Structures are given as structure tokens and as C-alpha cells.
Coordinates of C-alpha atoms in Angstrom, one line a residue:
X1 CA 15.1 -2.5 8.0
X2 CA 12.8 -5.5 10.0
X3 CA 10.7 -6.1 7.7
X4 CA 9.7 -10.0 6.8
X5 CA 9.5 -10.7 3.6
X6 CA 9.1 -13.7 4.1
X7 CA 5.1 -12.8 5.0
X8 CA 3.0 -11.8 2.4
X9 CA 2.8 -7.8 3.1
X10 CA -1.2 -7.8 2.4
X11 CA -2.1 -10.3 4.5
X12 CA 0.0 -9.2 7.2
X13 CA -1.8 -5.2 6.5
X14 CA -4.8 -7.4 6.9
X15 CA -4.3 -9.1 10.3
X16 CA -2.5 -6.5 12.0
X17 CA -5.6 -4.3 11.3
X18 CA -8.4 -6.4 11.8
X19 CA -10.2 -4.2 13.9
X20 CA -10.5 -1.4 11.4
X21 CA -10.7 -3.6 8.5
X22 CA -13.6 -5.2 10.4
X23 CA -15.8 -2.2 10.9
X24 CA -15.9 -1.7 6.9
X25 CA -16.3 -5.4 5.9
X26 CA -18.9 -6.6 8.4
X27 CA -20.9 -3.6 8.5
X28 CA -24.7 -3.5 9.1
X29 CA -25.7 -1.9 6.1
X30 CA -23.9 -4.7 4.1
X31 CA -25.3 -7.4 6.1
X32 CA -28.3 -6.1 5.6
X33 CA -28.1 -5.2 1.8
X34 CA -27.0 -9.1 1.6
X35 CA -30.0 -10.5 3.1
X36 CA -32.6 -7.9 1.4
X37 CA -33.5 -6.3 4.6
X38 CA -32.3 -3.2 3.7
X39 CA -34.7 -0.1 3.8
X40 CA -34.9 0.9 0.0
X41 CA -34.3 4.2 1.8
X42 CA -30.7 3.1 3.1
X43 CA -29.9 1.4 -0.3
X44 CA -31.3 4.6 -2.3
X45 CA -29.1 7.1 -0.4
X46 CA -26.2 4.5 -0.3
X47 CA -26.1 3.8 -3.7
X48 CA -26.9 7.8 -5.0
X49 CA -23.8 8.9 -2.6
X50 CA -22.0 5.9 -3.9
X51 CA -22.2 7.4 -7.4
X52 CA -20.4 10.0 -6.3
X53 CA -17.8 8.1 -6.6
X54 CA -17.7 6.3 -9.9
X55 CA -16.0 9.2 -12.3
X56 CA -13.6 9.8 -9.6
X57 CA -12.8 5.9 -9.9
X58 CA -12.1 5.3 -13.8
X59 CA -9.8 8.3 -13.3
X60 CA -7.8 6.6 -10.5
X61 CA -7.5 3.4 -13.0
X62 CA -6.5 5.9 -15.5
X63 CA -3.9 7.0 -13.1
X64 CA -2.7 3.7 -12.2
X65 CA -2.3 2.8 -15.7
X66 CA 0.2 5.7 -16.8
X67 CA 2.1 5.3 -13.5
X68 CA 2.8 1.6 -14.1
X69 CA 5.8 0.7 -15.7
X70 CA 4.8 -3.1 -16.9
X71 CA 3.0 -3.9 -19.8
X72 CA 0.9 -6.8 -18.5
X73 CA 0.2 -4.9 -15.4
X74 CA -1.5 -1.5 -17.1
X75 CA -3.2 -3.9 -20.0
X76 CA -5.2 -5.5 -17.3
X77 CA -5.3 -2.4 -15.4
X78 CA -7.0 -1.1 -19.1
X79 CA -9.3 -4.1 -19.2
X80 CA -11.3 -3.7 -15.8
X81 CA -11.8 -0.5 -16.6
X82 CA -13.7 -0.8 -19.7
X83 CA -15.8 -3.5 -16.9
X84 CA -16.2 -0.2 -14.5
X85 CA -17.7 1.8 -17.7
X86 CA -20.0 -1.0 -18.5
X87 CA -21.7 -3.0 -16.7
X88 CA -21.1 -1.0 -13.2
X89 CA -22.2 1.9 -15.4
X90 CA -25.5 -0.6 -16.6
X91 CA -26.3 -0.8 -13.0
X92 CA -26.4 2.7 -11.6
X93 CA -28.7 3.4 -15.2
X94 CA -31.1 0.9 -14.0
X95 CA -31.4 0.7 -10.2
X96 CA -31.2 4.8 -9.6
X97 CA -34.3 4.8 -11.9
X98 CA -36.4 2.2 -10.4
X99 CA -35.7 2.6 -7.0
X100 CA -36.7 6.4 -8.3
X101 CA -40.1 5.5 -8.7
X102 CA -40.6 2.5 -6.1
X103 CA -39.6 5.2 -3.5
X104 CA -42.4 7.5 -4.9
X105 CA -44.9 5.5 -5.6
X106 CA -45.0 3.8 -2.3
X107 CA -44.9 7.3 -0.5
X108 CA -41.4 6.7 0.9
X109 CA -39.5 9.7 -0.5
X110 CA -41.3 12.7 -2.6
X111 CA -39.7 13.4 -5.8
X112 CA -38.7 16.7 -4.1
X113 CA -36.7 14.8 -1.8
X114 CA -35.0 12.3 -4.0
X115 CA -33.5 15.4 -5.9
X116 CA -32.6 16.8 -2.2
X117 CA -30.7 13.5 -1.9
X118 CA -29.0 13.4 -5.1
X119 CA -27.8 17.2 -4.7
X120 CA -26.2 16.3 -1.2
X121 CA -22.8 15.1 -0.4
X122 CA -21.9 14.0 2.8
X123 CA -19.6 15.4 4.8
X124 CA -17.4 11.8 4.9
X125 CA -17.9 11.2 1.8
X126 CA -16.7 14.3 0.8
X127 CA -13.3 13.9 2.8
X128 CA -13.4 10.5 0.6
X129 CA -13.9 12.1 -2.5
X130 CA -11.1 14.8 -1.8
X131 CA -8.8 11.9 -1.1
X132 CA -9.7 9.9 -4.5
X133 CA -9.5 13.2 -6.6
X134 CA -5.6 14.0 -4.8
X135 CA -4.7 10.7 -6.1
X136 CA -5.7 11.4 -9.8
X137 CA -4.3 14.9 -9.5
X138 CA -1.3 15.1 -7.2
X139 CA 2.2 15.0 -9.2
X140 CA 4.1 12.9 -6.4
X141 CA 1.4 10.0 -5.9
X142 CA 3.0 7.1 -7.0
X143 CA 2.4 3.7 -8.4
X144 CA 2.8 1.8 -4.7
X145 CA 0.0 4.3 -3.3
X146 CA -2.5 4.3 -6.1
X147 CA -2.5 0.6 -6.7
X148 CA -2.7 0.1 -2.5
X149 CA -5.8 2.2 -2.3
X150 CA -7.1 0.4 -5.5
X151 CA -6.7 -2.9 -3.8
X152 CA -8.8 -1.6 -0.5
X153 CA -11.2 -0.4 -2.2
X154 CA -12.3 -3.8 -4.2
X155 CA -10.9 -6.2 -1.6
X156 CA -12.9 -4.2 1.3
X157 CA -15.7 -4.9 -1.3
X158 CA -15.1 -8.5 -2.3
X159 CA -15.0 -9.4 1.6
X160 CA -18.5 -7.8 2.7
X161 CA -19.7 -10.0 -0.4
X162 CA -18.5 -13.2 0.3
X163 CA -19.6 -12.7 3.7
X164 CA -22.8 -11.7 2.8
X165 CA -23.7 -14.5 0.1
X166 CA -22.5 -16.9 2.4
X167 CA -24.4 -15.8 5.6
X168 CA -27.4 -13.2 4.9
X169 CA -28.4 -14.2 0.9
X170 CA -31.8 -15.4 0.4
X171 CA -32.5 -17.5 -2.5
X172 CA -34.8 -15.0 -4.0
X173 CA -33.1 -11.7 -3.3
X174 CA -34.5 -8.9 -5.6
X175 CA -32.1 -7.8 -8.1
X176 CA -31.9 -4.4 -6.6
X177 CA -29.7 -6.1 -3.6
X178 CA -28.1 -9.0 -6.1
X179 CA -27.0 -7.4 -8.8
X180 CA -24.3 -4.7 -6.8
X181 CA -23.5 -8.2 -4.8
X182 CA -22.8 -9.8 -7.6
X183 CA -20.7 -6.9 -9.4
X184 CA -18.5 -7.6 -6.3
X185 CA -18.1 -11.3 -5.8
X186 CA -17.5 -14.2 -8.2
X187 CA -14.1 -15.8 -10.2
X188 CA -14.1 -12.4 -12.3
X189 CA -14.0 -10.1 -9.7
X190 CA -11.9 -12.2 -7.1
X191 CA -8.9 -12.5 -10.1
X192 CA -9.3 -8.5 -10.8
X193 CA -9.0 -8.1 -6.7
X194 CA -5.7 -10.7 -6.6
X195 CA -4.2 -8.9 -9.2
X196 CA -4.4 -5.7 -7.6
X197 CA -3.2 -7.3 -4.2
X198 CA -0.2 -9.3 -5.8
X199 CA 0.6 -5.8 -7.5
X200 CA 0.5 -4.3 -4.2
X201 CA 3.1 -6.8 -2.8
X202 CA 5.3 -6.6 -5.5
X203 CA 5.8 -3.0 -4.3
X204 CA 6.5 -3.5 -1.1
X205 CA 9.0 -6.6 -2.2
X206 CA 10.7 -3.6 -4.4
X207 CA 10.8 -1.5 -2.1
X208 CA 11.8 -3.7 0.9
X209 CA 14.9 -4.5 -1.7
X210 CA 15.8 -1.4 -2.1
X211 CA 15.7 -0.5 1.6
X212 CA 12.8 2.1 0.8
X213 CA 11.0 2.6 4.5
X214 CA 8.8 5.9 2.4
X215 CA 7.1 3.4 -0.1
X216 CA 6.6 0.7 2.5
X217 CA 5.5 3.6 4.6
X218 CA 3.6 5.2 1.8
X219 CA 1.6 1.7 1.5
X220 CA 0.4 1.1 5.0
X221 CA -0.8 4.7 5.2
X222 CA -2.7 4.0 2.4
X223 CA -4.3 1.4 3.7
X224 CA -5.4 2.2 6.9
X225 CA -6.9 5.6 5.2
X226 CA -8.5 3.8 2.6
X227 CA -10.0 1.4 5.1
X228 CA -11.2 4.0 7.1
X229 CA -13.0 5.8 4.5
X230 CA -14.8 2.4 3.6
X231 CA -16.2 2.0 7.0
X232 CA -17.1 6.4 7.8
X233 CA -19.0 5.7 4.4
X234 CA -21.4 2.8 5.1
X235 CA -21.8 4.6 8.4
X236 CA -22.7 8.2 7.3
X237 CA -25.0 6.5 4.5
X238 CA -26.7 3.4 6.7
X239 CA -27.2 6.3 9.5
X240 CA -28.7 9.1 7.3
X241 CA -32.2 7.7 7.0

């Protein structure tokens, strides 16, 4: 095979796809989220669809853990996700329900429509979803492809973040906008988001040992579909309202 391995396979996923790693780490909704511009509208229906998601993502860590075959690895694995059932669980409790009545009081949504919202699932999210649940479910998903989407997922994540605080974050940004930024950014989160992209190379450096082109394969598929999904969501959610 031609593969390099000399070059960190992550960074070079992350370079050779720039474009499309682009359109779901510089995105206008997360700009704007960053800097506190964002219609409570956008962040309600963002966050509500982005709920969606959180079951469907403590049983992909769930996944990952019985598919890895190193101690260390699925302990840590275990740890973040008691993190994803607290204090990402804390707040969806807390912002959901004040945004709730903000949005009603102030005439922006009727409570009729909020529930509308909450019912609805977007067509690209949906697709999303359907892909998260086949990992959790799917007998031949494997360690290399569950830990790669994993490491899109939070790094995608960790990257609109840093750009954001560094660019867009106001001194005084209401902790509707601050807390999800800073459930993403920071030493804590930064470590949890190496590990998962160190994990993700020590696949590909197993599998590029063992002359394996279907894992190698298996990861850069992964990505770019991951990827993808991250940007189709900000843009179905940002464009609803």
C-alpha cells in the first residue's frame, strides 16, 4: 500500500478535506452562537433538534467501549461518558426550560409552537440520526469506525469553539450561548478530543501494518460522512427559522 505513516493520519483526513471540514467548523450559526447574536429562535430549534441526539450518543460511547480491546482505552471511554450524563445532561435541563419561557413571554414562539418544534425532526437530521443509531446497532461496525466518527463529532465541536472564543466571544455572553461553548472548549474537553484522535490513529497505524486498505478505508469514509452530517445540521437548524 502508499500510505505514509510517517504523517499523522488525522491531520492529514483534516487537510486533505478542508473544504468540507470547513463548512461545519466555521459555520454561521456557530459564529453567531459565539458572539451572542444568535436569534434565541435559531439557538432554541438548534439546541431542541440537537437533543435528538444525546441518547443516541451515550449509546455510541457504550459501543465503543465493548468494541475496544484495551483497558485504558474503554476506562476513559467509561469516564467521559458519565461527563455526557451529567453535566451535558445539566444543561439541556436548564436552557430548554428557560429559553421555554423567554421565547413565550417575549411573544417569539407560542407554547403551541415550541411543542410543534420539539415534535419535529428534520429531514437531515434524521439521516444523521439513522447513521448514529446503525453504529450502536450494526453487528459488523467496528472499533476503527465508531471511535473515527466519535472523534468528528467532538473535534468538529472543539474547532467551531476555539474559533468562536477566540474571534466572536463577548466578555459578557449570557450563559445561554456560554455554557454549550464551554461544554466544548477548555483542557478537559481538548484531552477527551486528543484521546479520541490518538485512538483514531492508532487504527489506522494497525491497520496500515497489517496491510488492511478496508479499515483505512472504513476510517476516511467515516469521516467525510460524519463531517458532512455536522455541517447539513447547522444548516437545516440555522435555516429553519
Amino acid at each position: 500500500m502508499s500510505f505514509n505513516i510517517a504523517v499523522v493520519y488525522t491531520d492529514r483526513l483534516l487537510l486533505e478535506h478542508k473544504d468540507v471540514w470547513a463548512k461545519a467548523t466555521e459555520h454561521i450559526l456557530t459564529d453567531e452562537l459565539s458572539a451572542g447574536s444568535l436569534d434565541l429562535r435559531k439557538l432554541y430549534v438548534y439546541l431542541s433538534q440537537d437533543l435528538k441526539f444525546f441518547e443516541y450518543g451515550l449509546r455510541i460511547v457504550g459501543r465503543a467501549i465493548s468494541l475496544c480491546d484495551d483497558y485504558p482505552a474503554a476506562n476513559r471511554l467509561a469516564k467521559q461518558a458519565g461527563f455526557f450524563a451529567n453535566d451535558e445532561n445539566d444543561y439541556f435541563v436548564n436552557v430548554i426550560k428557560d429559553l421555554k419561557e423567554k421565547l413565550v413571554s417575549d411573544s417569539l414562539f407560542t407554547s403551541e409552537r415550541i411543542q410543534e418544534i420539539d415534535a419535529m425532526l428534520f429531514p437531515d437530521v434524521a439521516a444523521y440520526i439513522n447513521f448514529l443509531k446503525s453504529f450502536g446497532t450494526d453487528p459488523s461496525i467496528t472499533y476503527p469506525k465508531v471511535i473515527t466518527m466519535m472523534w468528528v463529532m467532538e473535534q468538529v465541536y472543539l474547532d467551531w469553539a476555539t474559533r468562536g472564543v477566540k474571534n466572536f466571544q463577548p466578555d459578557n455572553l449570557h450563559w445561554w450561548y456560554k455554557g454549550w461553548i464551554d461544554l466544548h472548549y477548555g483542557d478537559d474537553f481538548s484531552s477527551w478530543t486528543q484521546f479520541l484522535k490518538d485512538e483514531v490513529d492508532k487504527c489506522y497505524i494497525k491497520a496500515f501494518k497489517e496491510n488492511d486498505a478496508k479499515t483505512i478505508e472504513d476510517i476516511k469514509s467515516t469521516f467525510l460522512k460524519t463531517a458532512d452530517f455536522e455541517g447539513k445540521f447547522f444548516d437545516e437548524t440555522y435555516h429553519y427559522v
